[in-house]
Coordinates of C-alpha atoms and ligand atoms in Angstrom, one line a residue:
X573 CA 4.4 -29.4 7.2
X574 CA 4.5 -29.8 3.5
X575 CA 4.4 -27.3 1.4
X576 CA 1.4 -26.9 -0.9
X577 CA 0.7 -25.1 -4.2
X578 CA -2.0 -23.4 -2.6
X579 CA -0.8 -21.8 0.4
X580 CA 1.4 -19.5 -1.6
X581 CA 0.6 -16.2 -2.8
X582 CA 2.8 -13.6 -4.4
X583 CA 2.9 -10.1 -2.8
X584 CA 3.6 -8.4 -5.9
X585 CA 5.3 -5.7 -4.2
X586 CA 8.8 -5.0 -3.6
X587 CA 7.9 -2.5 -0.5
X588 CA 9.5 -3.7 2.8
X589 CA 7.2 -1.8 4.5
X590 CA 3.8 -3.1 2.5
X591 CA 5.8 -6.5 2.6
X592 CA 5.7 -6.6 6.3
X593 CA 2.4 -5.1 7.2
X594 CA 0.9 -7.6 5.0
X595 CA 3.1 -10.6 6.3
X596 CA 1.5 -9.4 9.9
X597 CA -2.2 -8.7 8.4
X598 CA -2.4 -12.5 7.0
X599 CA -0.5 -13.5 10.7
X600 CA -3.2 -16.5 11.5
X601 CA -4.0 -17.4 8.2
X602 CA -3.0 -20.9 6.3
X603 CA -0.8 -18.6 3.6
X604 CA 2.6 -18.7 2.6
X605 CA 3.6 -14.9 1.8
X606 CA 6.3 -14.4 -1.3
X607 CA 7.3 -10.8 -2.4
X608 CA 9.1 -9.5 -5.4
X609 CA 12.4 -10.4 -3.5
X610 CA 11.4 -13.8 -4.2
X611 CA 11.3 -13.3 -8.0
X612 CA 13.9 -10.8 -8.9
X613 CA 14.5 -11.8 -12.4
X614 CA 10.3 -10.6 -12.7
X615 CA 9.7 -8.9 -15.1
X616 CA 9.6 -4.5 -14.5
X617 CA 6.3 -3.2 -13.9
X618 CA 5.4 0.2 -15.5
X619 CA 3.0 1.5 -13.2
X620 CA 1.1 3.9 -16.4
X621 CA -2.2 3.5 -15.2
X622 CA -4.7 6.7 -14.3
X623 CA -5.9 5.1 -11.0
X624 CA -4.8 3.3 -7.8
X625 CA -6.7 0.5 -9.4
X626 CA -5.3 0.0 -12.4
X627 CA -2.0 0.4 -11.2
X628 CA -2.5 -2.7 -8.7
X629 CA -4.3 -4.5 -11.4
X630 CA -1.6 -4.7 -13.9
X631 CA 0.9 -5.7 -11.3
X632 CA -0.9 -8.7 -10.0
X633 CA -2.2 -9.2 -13.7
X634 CA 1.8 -9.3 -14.9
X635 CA 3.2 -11.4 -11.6
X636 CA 0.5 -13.7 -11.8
X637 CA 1.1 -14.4 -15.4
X638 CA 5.0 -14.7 -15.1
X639 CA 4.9 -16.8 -11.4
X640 CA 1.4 -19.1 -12.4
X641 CA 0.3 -18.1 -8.9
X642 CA -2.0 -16.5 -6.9
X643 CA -1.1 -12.7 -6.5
X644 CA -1.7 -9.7 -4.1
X645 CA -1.0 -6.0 -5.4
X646 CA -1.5 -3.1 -3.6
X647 CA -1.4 0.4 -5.1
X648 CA -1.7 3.0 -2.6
X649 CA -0.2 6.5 -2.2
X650 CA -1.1 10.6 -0.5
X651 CA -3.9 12.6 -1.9
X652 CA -3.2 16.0 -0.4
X653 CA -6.4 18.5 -1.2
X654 CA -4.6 21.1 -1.0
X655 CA -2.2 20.0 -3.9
X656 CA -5.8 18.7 -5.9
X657 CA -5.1 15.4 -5.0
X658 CA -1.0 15.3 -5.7
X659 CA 0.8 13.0 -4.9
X660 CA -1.6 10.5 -5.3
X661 CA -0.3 7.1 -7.9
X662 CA 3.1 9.2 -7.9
X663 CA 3.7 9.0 -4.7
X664 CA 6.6 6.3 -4.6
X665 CA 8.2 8.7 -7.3
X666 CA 7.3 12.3 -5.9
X667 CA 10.5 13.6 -5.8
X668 CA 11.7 11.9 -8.7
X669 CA 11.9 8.3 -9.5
X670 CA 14.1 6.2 -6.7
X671 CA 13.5 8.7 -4.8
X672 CA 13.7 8.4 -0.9
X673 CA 11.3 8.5 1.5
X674 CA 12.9 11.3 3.1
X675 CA 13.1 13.3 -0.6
X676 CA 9.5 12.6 -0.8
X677 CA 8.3 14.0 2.7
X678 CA 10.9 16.8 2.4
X679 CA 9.3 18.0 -1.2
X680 CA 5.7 17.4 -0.1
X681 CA 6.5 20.3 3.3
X682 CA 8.1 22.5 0.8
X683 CA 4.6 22.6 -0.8
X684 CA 3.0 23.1 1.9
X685 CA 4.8 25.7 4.0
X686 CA 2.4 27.7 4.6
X687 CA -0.7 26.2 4.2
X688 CA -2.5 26.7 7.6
X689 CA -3.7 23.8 9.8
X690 CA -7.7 24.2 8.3
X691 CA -6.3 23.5 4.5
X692 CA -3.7 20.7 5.4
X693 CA -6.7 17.5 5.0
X694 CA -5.2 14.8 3.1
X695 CA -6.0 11.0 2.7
X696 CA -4.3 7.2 2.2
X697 CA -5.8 5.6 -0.3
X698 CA -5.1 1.7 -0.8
X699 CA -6.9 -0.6 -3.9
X700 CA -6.0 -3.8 -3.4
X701 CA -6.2 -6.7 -6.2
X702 CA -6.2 -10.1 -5.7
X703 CA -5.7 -11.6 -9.1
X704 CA -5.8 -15.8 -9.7
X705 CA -3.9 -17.7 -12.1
X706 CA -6.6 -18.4 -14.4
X707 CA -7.1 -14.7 -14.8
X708 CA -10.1 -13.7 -12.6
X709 CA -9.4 -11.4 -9.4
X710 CA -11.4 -9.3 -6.8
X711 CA -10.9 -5.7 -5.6
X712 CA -10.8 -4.1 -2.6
X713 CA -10.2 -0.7 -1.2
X714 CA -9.5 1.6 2.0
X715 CA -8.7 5.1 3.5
X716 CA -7.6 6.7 6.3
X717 CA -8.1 10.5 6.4
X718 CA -5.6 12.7 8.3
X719 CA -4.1 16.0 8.0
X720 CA -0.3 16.6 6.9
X721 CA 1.8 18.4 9.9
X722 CA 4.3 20.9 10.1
X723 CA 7.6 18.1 10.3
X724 CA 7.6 15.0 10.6
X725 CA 7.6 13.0 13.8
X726 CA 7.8 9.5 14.8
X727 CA 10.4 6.2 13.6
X728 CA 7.5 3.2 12.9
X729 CA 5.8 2.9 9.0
X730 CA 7.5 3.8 5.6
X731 CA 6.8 6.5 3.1
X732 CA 4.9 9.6 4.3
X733 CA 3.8 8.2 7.7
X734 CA 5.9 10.3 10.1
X735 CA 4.0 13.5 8.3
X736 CA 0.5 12.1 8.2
X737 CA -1.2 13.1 11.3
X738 CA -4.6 10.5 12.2
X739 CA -6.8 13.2 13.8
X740 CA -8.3 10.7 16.2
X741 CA -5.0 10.0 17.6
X742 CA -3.4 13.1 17.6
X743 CA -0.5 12.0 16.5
X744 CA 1.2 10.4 13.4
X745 CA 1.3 7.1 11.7
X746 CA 4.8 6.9 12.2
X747 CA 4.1 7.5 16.1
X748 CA 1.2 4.7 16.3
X749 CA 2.1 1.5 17.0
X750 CA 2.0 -1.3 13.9
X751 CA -1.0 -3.2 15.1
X752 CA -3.1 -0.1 15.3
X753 CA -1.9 1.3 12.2
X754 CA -2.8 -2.5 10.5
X755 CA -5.8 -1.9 12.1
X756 CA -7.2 1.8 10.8
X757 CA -5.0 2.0 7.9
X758 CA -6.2 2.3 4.3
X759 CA -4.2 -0.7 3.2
X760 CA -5.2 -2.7 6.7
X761 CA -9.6 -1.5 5.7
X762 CA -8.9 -2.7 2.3
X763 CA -6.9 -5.9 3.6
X764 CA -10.2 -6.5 6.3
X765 CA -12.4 -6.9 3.3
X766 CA -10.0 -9.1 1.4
X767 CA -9.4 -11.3 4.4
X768 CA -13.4 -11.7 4.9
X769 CA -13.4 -12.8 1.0
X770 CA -10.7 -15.7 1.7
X771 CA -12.1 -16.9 4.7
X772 CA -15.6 -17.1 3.4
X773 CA -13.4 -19.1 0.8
X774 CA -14.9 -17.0 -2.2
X775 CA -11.8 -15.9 -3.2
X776 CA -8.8 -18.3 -4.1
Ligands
ITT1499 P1 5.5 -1.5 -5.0 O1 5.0 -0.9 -6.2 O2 6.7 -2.4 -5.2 O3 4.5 -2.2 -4.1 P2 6.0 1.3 -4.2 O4 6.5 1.9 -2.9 O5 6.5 1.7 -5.5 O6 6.1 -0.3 -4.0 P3 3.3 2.3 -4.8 O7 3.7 2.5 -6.2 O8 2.0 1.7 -4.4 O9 4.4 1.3 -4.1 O10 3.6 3.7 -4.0 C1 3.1 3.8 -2.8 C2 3.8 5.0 -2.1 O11 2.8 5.7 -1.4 C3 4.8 4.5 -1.1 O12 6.1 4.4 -1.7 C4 4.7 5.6 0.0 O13 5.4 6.7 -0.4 C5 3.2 5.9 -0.1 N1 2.4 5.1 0.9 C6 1.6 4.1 0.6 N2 1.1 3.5 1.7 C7 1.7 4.2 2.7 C8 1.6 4.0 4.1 O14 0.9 3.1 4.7 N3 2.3 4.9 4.9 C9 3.1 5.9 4.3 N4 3.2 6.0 3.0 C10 2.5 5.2 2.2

């Protein structure tokens, strides 16, 4: 089948795990998914904004700008009460930047030793911005609220999934197979609503 302009959006993202949770969340749809990997002379993104929102807004805004396409950017990160909220937009960068997600999860149960199981809520937060090439874009967002265990458990996800305990479940993210986390996930709620937008065609 030929390709067409309009089939192609930019992931602005250089995430493998976002990358392939969102390649499986479009799975049925008429949309060619590119990523970061695609572009790599791109130009850096310096994620300085206040909110999940901002964050994900600039990165669409500057990808869209530099590729003339359609873009997707998710920002998305921990909010820990306990640590009011921390790691929240820093979460890629917790342990300092280029950090691992092993350094990340290792700092964030140092903080927590401790904290007993009634004080160890958290949450995923996800905005999601869909930003066109003639400069207008929609937002969407999601959560999934857990609690943070004592060591992490489970080999699926990315970041702090094998730590981030889905009550319902009674187990991690990291334990939960992909379609169910796609499926309850901050990022998957706030890609539901996006999704609804493009198929009632009000978005591209
Ligand atoms: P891009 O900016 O290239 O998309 P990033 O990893 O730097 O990749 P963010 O700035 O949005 O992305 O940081 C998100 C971090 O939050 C991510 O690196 C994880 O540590 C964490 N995170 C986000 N969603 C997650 C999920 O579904 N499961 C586990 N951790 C997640």
């Amino acid at each position: 089948m030929a390709e067409t302009w309009n089939n192609k959006i930019v992931f602005a993202s250089e995430n493998r795990g976002k990358i392939r949770e969102l390649k499986a969340l479009l799975g049925g749809m008429d949309v060619d998914l590119l990523s970061l990997h695609d572009y790599p002379d791109a130009p850096p993104i310096v994620e300085d904004g206040h909110t999940f929102f901002e964050n994900a807004l600039k990165k669409a805004r500057v990808i869209s700008e530099y590729t003339g396409r359609t873009v997707i950017a998710d920002d998305s990160g921990l909010e820990v009460d306990h640590l009011g909220g921390a790691p929240g937009i820093r979460s890629a960068r917790y342990a300092g930047v280029g950090a691992t997600d092993e350094e990340n999860i290792r700092k964030l149960l140092t903080e927590m030793k401790g904290v007993p199981g009634n004080q160890r809520e958290a949450a995923f937060k996800c905005a999601l911005v869909l930003y066109r090439a003639d400069g207008t874009f929609e937002a969407f967002e999601g959560e999934l609220k857990g609690t943070i265990s004592l060591e992490p458990s489970g080999s699926q996800g990315f970041g702090y999934d094998p730590v981030f305990i889905v009550p319902e479940y009674d187990m991690t993210v990291a334990e939960i197979d992909p379609e169910t986390k796609n499926r309850i996930s901050h990022r998957g709620k706030a890609f539901a609503k996006l999704k609804e937008s493009l198929l009632e065609g009000r978005t591209i």
